[in-house]
Every structure is written in structure tokens, then in C-alpha cells.
Tab-separated table of C-alpha atoms in Angstrom:
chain	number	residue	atom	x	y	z
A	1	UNK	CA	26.743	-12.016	13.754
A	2	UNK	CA	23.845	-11.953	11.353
A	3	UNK	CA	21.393	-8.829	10.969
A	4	UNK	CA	18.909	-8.394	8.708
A	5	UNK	CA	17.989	-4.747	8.052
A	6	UNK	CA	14.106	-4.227	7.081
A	7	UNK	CA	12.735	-0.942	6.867
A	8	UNK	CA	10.061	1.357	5.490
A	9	UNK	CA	10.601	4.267	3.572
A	10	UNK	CA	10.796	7.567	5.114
A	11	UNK	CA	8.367	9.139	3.991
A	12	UNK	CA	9.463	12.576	1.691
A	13	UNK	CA	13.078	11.429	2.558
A	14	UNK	CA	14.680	8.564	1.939
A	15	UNK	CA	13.457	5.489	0.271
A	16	UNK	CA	13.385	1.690	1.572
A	17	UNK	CA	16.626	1.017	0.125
A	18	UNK	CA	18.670	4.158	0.851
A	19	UNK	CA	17.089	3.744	4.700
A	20	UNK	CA	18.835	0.298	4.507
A	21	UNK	CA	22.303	1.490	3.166
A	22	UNK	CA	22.574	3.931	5.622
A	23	UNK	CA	21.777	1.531	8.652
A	24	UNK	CA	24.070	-1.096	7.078
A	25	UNK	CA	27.025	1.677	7.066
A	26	UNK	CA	26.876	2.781	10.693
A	27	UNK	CA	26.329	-1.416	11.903
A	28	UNK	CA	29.680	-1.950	9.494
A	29	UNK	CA	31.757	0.888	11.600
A	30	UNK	CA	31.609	-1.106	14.498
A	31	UNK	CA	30.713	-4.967	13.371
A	32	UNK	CA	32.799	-5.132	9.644
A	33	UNK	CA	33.087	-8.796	9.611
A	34	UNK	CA	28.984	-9.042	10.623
A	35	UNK	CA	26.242	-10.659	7.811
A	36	UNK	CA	24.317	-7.160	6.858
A	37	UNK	CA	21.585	-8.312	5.387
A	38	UNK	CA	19.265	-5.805	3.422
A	39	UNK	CA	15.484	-6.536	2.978
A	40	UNK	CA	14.026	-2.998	1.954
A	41	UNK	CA	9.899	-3.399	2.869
A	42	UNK	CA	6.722	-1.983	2.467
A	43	UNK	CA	3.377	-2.139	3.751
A	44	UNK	CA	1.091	-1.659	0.522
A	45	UNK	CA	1.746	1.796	0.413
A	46	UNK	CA	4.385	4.330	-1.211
A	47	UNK	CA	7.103	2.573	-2.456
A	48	UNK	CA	5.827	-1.188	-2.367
A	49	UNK	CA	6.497	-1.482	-6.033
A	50	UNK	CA	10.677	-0.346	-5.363
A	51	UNK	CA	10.691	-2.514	-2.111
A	52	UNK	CA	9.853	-5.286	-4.525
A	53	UNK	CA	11.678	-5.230	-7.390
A	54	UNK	CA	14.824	-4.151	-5.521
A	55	UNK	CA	14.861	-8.077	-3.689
A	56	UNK	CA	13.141	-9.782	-6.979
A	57	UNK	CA	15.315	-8.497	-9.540
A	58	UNK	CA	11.585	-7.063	-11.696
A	59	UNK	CA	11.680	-4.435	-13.651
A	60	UNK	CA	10.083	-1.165	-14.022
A	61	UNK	CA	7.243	-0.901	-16.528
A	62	UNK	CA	5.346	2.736	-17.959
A	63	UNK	CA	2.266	2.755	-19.436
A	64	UNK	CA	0.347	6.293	-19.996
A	65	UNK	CA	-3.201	6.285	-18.475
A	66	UNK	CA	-6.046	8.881	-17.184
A	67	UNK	CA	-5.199	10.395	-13.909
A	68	UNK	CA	-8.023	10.317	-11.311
A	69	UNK	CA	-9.767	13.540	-12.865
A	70	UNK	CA	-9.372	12.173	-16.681
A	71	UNK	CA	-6.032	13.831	-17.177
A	72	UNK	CA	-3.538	11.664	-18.381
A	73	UNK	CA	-0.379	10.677	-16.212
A	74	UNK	CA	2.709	8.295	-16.913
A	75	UNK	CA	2.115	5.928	-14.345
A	76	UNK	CA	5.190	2.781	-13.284
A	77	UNK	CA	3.952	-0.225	-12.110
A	78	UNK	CA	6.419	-3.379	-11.239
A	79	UNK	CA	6.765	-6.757	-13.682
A	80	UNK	CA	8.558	-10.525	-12.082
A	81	UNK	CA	8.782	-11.827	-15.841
A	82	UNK	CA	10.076	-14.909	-13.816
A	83	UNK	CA	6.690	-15.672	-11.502
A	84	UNK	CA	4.380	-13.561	-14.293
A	85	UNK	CA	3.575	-11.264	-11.465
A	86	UNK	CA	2.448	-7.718	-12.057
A	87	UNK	CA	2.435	-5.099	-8.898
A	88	UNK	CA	0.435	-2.281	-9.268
A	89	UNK	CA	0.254	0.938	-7.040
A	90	UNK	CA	-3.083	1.918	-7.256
A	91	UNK	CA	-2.004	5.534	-6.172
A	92	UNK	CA	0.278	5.502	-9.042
A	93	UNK	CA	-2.852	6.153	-11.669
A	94	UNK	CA	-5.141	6.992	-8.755
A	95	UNK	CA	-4.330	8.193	-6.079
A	96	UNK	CA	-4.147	11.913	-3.973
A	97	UNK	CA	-0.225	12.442	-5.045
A	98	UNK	CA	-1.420	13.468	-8.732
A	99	UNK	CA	-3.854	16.380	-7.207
A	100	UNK	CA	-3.437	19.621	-5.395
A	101	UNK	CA	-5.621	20.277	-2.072
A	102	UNK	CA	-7.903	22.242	-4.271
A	103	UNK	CA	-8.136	19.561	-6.790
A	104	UNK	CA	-9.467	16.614	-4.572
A	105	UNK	CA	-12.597	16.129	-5.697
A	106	UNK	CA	-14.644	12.763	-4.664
A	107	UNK	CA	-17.711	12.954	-6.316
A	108	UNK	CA	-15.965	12.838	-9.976
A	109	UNK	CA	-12.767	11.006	-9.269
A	110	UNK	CA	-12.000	7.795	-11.234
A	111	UNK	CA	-10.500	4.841	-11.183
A	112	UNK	CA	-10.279	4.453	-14.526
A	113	UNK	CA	-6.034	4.873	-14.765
A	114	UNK	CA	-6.201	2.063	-12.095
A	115	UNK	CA	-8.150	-0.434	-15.101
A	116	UNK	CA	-5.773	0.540	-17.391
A	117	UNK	CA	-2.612	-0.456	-15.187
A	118	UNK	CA	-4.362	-4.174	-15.494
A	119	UNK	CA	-5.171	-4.179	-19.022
A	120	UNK	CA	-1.798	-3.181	-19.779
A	121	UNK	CA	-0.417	-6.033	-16.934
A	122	UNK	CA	-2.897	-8.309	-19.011
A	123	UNK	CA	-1.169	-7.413	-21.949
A	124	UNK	CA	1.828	-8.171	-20.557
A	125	UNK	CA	1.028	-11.970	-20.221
A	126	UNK	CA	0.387	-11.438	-16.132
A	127	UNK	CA	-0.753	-14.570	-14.253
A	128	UNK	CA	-1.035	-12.685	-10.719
A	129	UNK	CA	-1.917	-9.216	-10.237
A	130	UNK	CA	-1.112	-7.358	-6.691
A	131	UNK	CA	-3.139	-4.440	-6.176
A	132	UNK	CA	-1.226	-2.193	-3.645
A	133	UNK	CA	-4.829	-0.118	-2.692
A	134	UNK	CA	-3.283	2.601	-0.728
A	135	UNK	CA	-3.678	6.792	-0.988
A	136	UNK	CA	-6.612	6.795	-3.441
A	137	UNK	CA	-8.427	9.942	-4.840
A	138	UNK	CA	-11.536	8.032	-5.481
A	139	UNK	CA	-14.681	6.936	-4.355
A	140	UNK	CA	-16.086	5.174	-7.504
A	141	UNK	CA	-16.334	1.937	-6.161
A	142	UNK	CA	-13.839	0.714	-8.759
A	143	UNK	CA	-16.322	1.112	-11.574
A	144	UNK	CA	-13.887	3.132	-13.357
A	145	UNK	CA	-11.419	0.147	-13.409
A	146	UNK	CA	-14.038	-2.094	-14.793
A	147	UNK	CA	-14.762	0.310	-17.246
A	148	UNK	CA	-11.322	-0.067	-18.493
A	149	UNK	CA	-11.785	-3.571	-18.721
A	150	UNK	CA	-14.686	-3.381	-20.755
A	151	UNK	CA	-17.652	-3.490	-18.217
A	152	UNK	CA	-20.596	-0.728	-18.986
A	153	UNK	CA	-22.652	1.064	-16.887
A	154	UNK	CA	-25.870	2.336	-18.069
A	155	UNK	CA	-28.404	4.612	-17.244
A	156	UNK	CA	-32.409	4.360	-17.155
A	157	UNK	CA	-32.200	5.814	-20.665
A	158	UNK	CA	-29.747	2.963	-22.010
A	159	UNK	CA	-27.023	5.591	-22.142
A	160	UNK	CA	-23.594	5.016	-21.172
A	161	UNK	CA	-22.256	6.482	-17.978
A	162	UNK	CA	-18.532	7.949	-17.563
A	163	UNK	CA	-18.096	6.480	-14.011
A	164	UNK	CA	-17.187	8.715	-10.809
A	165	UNK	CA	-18.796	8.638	-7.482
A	166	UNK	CA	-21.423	10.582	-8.327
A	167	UNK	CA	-22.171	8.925	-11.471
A	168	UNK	CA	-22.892	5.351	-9.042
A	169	UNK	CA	-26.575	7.052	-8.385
A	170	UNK	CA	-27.302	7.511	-12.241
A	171	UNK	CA	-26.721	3.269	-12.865
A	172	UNK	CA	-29.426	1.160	-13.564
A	173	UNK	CA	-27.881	-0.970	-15.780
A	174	UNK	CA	-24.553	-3.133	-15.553
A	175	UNK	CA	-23.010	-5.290	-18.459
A	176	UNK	CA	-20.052	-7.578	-18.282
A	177	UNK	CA	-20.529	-9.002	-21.577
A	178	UNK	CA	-17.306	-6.716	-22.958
A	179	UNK	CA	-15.267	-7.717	-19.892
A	180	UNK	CA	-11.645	-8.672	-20.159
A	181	UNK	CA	-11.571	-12.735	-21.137
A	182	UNK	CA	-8.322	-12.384	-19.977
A	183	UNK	CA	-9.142	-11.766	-16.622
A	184	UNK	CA	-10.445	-15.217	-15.520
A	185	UNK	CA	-7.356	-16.785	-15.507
A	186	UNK	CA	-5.625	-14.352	-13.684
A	187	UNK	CA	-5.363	-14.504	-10.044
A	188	UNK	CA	-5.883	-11.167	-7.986
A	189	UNK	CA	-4.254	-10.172	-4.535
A	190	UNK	CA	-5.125	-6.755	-2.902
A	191	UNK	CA	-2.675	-5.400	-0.489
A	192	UNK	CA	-4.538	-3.492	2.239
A	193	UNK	CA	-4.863	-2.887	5.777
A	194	UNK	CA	-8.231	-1.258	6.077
A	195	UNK	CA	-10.588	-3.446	6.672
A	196	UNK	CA	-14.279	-1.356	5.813
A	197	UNK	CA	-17.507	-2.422	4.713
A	198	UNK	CA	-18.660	-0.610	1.887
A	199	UNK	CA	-21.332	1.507	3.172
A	200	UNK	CA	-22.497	3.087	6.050
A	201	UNK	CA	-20.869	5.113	8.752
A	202	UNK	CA	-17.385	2.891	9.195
A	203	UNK	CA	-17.845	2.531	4.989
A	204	UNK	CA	-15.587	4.507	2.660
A	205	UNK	CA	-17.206	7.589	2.072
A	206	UNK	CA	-17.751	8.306	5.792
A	207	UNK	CA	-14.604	7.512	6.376
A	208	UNK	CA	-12.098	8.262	4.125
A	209	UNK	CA	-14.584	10.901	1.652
A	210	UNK	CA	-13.629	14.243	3.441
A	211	UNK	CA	-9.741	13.483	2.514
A	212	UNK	CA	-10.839	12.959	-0.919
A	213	UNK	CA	-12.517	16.671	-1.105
A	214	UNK	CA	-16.067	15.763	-0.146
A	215	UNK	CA	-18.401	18.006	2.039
A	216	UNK	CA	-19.976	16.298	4.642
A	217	UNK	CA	-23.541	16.361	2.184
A	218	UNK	CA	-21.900	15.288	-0.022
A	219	UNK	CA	-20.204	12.157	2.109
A	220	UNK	CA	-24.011	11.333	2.850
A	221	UNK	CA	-24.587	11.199	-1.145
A	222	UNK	CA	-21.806	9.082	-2.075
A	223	UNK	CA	-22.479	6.776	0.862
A	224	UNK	CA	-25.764	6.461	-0.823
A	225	UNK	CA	-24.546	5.958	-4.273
A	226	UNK	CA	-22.034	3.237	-3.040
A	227	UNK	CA	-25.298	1.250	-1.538
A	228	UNK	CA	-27.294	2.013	-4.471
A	229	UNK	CA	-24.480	0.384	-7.307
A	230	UNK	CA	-23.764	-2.777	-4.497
A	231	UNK	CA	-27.789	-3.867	-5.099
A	232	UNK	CA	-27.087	-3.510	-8.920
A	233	UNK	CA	-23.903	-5.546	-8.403
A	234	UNK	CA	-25.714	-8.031	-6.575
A	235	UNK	CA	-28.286	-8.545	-8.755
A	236	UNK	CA	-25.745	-8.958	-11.949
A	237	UNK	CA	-23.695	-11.209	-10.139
A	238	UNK	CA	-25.463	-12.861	-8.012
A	239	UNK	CA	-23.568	-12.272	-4.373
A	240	UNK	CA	-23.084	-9.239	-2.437
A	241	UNK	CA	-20.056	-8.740	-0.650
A	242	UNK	CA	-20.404	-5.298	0.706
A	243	UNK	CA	-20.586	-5.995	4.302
A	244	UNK	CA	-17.280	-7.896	3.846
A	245	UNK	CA	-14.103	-6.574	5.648
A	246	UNK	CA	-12.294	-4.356	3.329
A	247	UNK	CA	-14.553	-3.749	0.307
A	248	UNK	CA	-14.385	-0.038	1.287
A	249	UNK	CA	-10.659	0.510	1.067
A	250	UNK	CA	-9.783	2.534	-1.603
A	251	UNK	CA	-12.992	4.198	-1.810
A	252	UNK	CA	-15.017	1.023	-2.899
A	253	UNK	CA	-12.295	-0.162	-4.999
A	254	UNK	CA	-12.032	-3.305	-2.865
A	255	UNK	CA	-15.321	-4.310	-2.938
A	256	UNK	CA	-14.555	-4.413	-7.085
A	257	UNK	CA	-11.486	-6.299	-6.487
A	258	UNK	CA	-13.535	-8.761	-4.317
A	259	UNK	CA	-17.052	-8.463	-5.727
A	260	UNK	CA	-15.691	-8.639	-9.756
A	261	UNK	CA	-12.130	-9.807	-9.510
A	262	UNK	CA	-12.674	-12.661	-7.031
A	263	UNK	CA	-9.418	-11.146	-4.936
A	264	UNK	CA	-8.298	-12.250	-1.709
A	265	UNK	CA	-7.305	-9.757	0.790
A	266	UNK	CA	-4.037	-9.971	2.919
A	267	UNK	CA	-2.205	-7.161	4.863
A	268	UNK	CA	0.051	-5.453	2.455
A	269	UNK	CA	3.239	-5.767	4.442
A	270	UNK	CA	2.513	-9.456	4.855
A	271	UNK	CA	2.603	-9.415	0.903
A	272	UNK	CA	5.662	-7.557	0.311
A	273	UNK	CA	7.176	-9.543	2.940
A	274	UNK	CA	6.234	-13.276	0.903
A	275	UNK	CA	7.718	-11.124	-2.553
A	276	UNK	CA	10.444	-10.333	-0.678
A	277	UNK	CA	11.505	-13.579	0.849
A	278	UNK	CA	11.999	-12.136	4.580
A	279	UNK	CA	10.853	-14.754	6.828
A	280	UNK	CA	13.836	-16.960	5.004
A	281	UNK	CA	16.270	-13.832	5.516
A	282	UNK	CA	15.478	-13.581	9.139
A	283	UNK	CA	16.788	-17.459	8.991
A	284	UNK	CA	19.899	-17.754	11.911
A	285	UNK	CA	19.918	-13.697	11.930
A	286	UNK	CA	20.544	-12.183	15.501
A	287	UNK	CA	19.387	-9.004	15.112
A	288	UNK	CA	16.960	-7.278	13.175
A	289	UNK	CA	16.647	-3.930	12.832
A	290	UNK	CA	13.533	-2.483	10.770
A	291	UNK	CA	11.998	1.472	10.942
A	292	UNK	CA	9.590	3.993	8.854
A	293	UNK	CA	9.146	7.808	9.630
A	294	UNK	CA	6.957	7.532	12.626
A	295	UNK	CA	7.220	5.413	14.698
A	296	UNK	CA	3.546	5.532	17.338
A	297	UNK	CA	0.230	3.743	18.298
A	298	UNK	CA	-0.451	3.742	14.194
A	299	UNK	CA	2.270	1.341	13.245
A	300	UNK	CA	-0.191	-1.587	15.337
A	301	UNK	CA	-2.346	-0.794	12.374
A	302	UNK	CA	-0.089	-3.203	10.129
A	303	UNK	CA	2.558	-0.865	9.082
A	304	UNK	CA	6.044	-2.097	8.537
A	305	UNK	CA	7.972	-2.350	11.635
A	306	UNK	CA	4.436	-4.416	13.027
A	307	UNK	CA	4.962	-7.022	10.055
A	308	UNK	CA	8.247	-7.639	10.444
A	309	UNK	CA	8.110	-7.775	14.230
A	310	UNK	CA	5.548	-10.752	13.718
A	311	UNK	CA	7.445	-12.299	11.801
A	312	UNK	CA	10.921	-12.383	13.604
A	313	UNK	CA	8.621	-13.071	16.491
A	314	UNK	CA	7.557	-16.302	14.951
A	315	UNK	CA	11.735	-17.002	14.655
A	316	UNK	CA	12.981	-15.835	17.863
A	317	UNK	CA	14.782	-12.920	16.836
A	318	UNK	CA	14.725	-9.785	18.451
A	319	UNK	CA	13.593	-6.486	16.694
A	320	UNK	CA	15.009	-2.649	17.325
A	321	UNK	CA	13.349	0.232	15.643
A	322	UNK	CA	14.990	2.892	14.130
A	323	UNK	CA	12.192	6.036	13.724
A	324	UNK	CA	12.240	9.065	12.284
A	325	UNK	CA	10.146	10.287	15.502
A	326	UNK	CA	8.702	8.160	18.581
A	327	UNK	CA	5.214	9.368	18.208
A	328	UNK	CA	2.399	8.664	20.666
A	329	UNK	CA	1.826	5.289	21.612
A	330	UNK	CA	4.830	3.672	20.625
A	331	UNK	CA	5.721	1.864	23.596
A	332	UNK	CA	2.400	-0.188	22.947
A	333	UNK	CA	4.676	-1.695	20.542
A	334	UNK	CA	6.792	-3.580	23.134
A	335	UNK	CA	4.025	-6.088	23.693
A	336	UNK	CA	4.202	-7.374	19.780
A	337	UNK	CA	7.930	-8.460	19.298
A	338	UNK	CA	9.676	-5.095	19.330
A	339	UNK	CA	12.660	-4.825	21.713
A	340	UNK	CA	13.672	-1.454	21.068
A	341	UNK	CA	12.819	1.821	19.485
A	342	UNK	CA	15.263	4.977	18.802
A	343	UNK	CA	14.616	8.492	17.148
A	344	UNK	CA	17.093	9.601	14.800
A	345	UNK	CA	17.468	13.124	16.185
A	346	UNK	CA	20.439	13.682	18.296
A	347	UNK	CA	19.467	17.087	19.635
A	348	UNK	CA	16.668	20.214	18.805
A	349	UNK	CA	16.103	20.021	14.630
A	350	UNK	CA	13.697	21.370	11.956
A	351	UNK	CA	12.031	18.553	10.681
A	352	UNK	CA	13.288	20.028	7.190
A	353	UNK	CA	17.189	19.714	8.302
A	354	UNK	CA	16.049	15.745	9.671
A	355	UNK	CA	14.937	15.000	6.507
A	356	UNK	CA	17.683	16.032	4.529
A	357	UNK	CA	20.066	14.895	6.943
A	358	UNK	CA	17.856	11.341	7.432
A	359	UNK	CA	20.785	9.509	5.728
A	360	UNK	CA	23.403	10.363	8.240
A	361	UNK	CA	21.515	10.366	10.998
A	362	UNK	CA	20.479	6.904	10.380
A	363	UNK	CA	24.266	6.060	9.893
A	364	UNK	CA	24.669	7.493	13.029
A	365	UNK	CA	22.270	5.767	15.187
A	366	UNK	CA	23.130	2.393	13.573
A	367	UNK	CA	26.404	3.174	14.564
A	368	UNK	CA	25.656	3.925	18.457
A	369	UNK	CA	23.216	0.960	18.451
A	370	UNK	CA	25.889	-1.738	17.316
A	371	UNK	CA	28.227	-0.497	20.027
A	372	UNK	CA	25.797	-0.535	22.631
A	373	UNK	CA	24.506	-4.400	21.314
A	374	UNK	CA	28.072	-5.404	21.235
A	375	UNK	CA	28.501	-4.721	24.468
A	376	UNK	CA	25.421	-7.080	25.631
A	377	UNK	CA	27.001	-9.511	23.526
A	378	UNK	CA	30.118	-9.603	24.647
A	379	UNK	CA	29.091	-10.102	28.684
């Protein structure tokens, strides 16, 4: 017997790899002689950068950079010396987790601590950079990262511009003259599942601004100022890509990626799942289980337990779900390779005493599963 265990994190519980352990403890109660075979995964998000250097054998890597308001942060981002391949969690240097509620703020937000990630990846001798795009602060349009690079952004006064959402209105200049050299011979992948234009009402400020702290005037402004630094983009580089699925994730930062890093674009569990070498795992396996926190009509939106259900699909293997909570919509799920789907809680619980308790609970279900599977098998 052969299963391969691939889940998510739980989210403000238990990482990838300790949701893993505990599943491959309750399966080895009942099945001790099985193959347990862990694959901790990720879908772009939290934790992509542990998923991957947990399977790769990378290492961690620290650089200090400006937080998303100019404050600086110590923010990790993953290194494969073997492959030359740096992974970088935009959120990390970017992203909500460094601000309070009252902080969020989208018209002055940068994405400058995101630039300086690369430059130090650059540094580093990397030959392929994964941006992991997820839980941004910003709406900036990534010029903050090309600032770090050495791009400038000028005003109708020939003055240089700090960039910030806002500060997109103010440019009527762009020069790429101080850009990175470096960066031509690197090859970019962005790991995202939102697939936005750039502008307009499905673009990122519409969207995704009132997260970041903007008023809905203010959501009509930045919408405004993305449109208004695409035609200067256009005109400096000659395309404009900001109709193109995606280049709003991240508050513009993909159309950056794509308009000034010539990335490609691929769902961000399909990513971690290529790092992590899982469609060769699932290889003979009978079983696999996966999970992530919630488990409902989202998770069709390319989260974890979706990718690796396509995948095992594509083998022939079935796929159980292990959830924190069977949210709304989950069932949907049964039409795109997943079997089965279980909640951890075993009676009425806090969700504060489920978190703390995830571990054990998830030994326990593992445990109840592999007794009731063993009995199919053994018919």
C-alpha cells in the first residue's frame, strides 16, 4: 500500500509539513508496513517557500528590505543552489501580514521590499526567479520593484517620484536605462491564480483595493492611475499587456512581472507541485490524501487540494480530503477527482481549541480513515 500525503497548510495552525506528520501518524496506527509518502504543498500563497525547500533540500535566505509603507522588515525568501532557483513570497516584503487593519493603506503602499528580494536573488547568482504574488498590501503596479532594480519614474518637472499607487498619476516620464543588466538573463515565473486585467471594474483596484485600505473614491483614483502608468508603459516599451489575464494580481504587480520581466504565468500550486516533484510521487501510490483549512466552493479556484486532485486524476489515483471545515460548496468538488472529504472536528469545538488541537485531530481522522479504507480493500 502506497499513499502519498499532500496537503496545505492550515492556516494560523499547523504548517504543510506538520499537517503531513500528523496524517502520516494516524495512517501508520492502522497500515505500519504501508509507503507514507509526504509531499507538503502549496498553492502560491503562505508557506510556498517551506513547502519547497522542505522536498528540495534549499535553504532559507534573509535579506533586510522596506516593508510596504517604507519601514524596514527582515524578509526570508527560498534558494535551490542546485537548479539556481530563487522563490520569493511577495507577501514576505509586501504583503498585508506586516500591517495592522488601521495601517492598510493603498494609495502609498510599495512594492519596493518586493525589488529588493530580486536584487538580492540576483546577487545571489539566480537563473530563475518564482514570484509567489499572493496577500499583497499594494497597488503600485510593481513600480516600486522596478525602482529597486534601477528603473525611474519621473514627473512633468523631471523630478524623481517615490512610487506608491498614488504616485502612478504624477508619472510622465519612465527610464530603464539604470535597470538591472542582470535581469535579462534571468528567467521569471509568477505563481498566481487570479487572473485580472489591470484596469477597470474586474482590474485590481476594484477588486482587491478596499482590502488594501482604499475608500471606494479612492478605488476609482487608483483604477485611474493604474490606466494612466500602462499608456506610459506602452509607449516605453512598446507593447501593452494590460488587458492580459493576470496583470492585476497583486495590485498591478503582474502586469510588471509580465509587461517588464517578460514572466509567464502558471497557477501557483501547479508550480509548487513541478518544485516538488508530485506527479512522480503519486507514481504506483493508491491513495492520496491531501487537505488545507477550508475545505468549500473556493478551493475550485486553484487551491491545493484542486491541484493535486488534477493531478492524481491524470494517474488514476483516488483523492480524500482531510479539512479543517467542509465549507459551502464543497461537494462541487466531487466532479474534479476528489473521492472524499472529512472535517477534523469530532464533536461541538471553538475554532480556537481546533486549532490548537489541529495536530491530533488530524492524527485522529487519518487514523479512522485508514480503517475504514482497509476495510474496502480487504473485500
Amino acid at each position: 500500500m502506497k499513499i502519498v500525503i499532500a496537503p496545505d497548510s492550515f492556516k494560523d495552525s499547523l504548517s504543510a509539513q506538520a499537517v503531513a506528520n500528523a496524517i502520516a501518524g494516524g495512517l501508520a496506527e492502522v497500515w505500519p508496513d504501508a509507503e507514507l509518502v509526504q509531499c507538503p504543498m502549496a498553492d502560491g500563497g503562505e508557506g510556498t517557500i517551506e513547502a519547497v525547500l522542505a522536498a528540495c533540500d534549499g535553504q532559507w535566505m534573509s535579506t533586510t528590505v522596506s516593508g510596504p509603507l517604507g519601514v524596514a522588515v527582515e524578509a526570508q525568501w527560498g534558494w535551490l543552489e542546485q537548479t539556481r532557483t530563487a522563490i520569493i513570497e511577495m507577501a514576505m516584503a509586501s504583503g498585508l501580514q506586516l500591517l495592522t487593519l488601521e495601517q492598510r493603506d493603498a494609495c502609498l503602499s510599495s512594492t519596493h521590499g518586493t525589488g529588493e528580494l530580486i536584487r538580492a536573488a540576483l546577487d545571489a547568482g539566480a537563473q530563475r526567479i518564482i514570484l509567489a504574488i499572493g496577500g499583497s498590501a499594494t497597488n503600485d503596479a510593481g513600480s516600486g520593484m522596478l525602482s529597486a532594480l534601477g528603473a525611474r519614474f519621473l514627473d512633468g518637472n523631471d523630478q524623481p517620484l517615490i512610487p506608491s499607487g498614488q504616485a502612478l498619476a504624477q508619472v510622465q516620464r519612465i527610464e530603464l536605462g539604470g535597470l538591472d543588466a542582470r535581469l535579462r538573463d534571468v528567467r521569471f515565473e509568477v505563481a498566481a491564480d487570479v487572473d485580472n486585467p489591470l484596469c477597470g471594474l474586474q482590474g485590481a483596484s476594484h477588486i482587491f483595493g478596499p482590502q488594501k485600505g482604499a475608500s471606494p473614491q479612492q478605488v476609482l483614483e487608483l483604477d485611474a492611475a493604474l490606466g494612466h502608468f500602462a499608456d506610459h508603459s506602452a509607449q516605453v516599451l512598446g507593447h501593452d499587456v494590460r488587458d492580459q489575464p493576470g496583470c492585476g494580481a497583486a495590485g498591478g504587480m503582474g502586469f510588471a512581472a509580465k509587461a517588464y520581466l517578460n514572466a509567464t504565468f502558471r497557477p501557483g500550486v501547479e508550480v509548487v507541485a513541478d518544485l516538488v516533484g508530485l506527479a512522480y510521487a503519486l507514481d504506483g501510490a493508491d491513495l492520496v490524501i491531501t487537505g488545507e483549512g477550508c475545505f468549500d466552493a473556493q478551493t475550485l479556484r486553484g487551491k491545493t487540494p484542486f491541484g493535486v486532485a488534477r493531478i492524481a486524476r491524470r494517474k488514476g489515483v483516488p483523492v480524500i480530503v482531510l479539512a479543517g471545515t467542509l465549507g459551502e460548496g464543497y461537494a462541487d468538488l466531487y466532479a474534479h477527482g476528489i473521492s472524499a472529504a472529512f472535517a477534523l472536528t469530532s464533536g461541538p469545538m471553538t475554532l480556537g481549541y481546533a486549532c490548537r488541537n489541529a495536530a491530533s485531530l488530524l492524527h485522529d481522522r487519518a487514523r479512522d480513515l485508514a480503517r475504514v479504507w482497509r476495510l474496502a480493500v480487504s473485500r
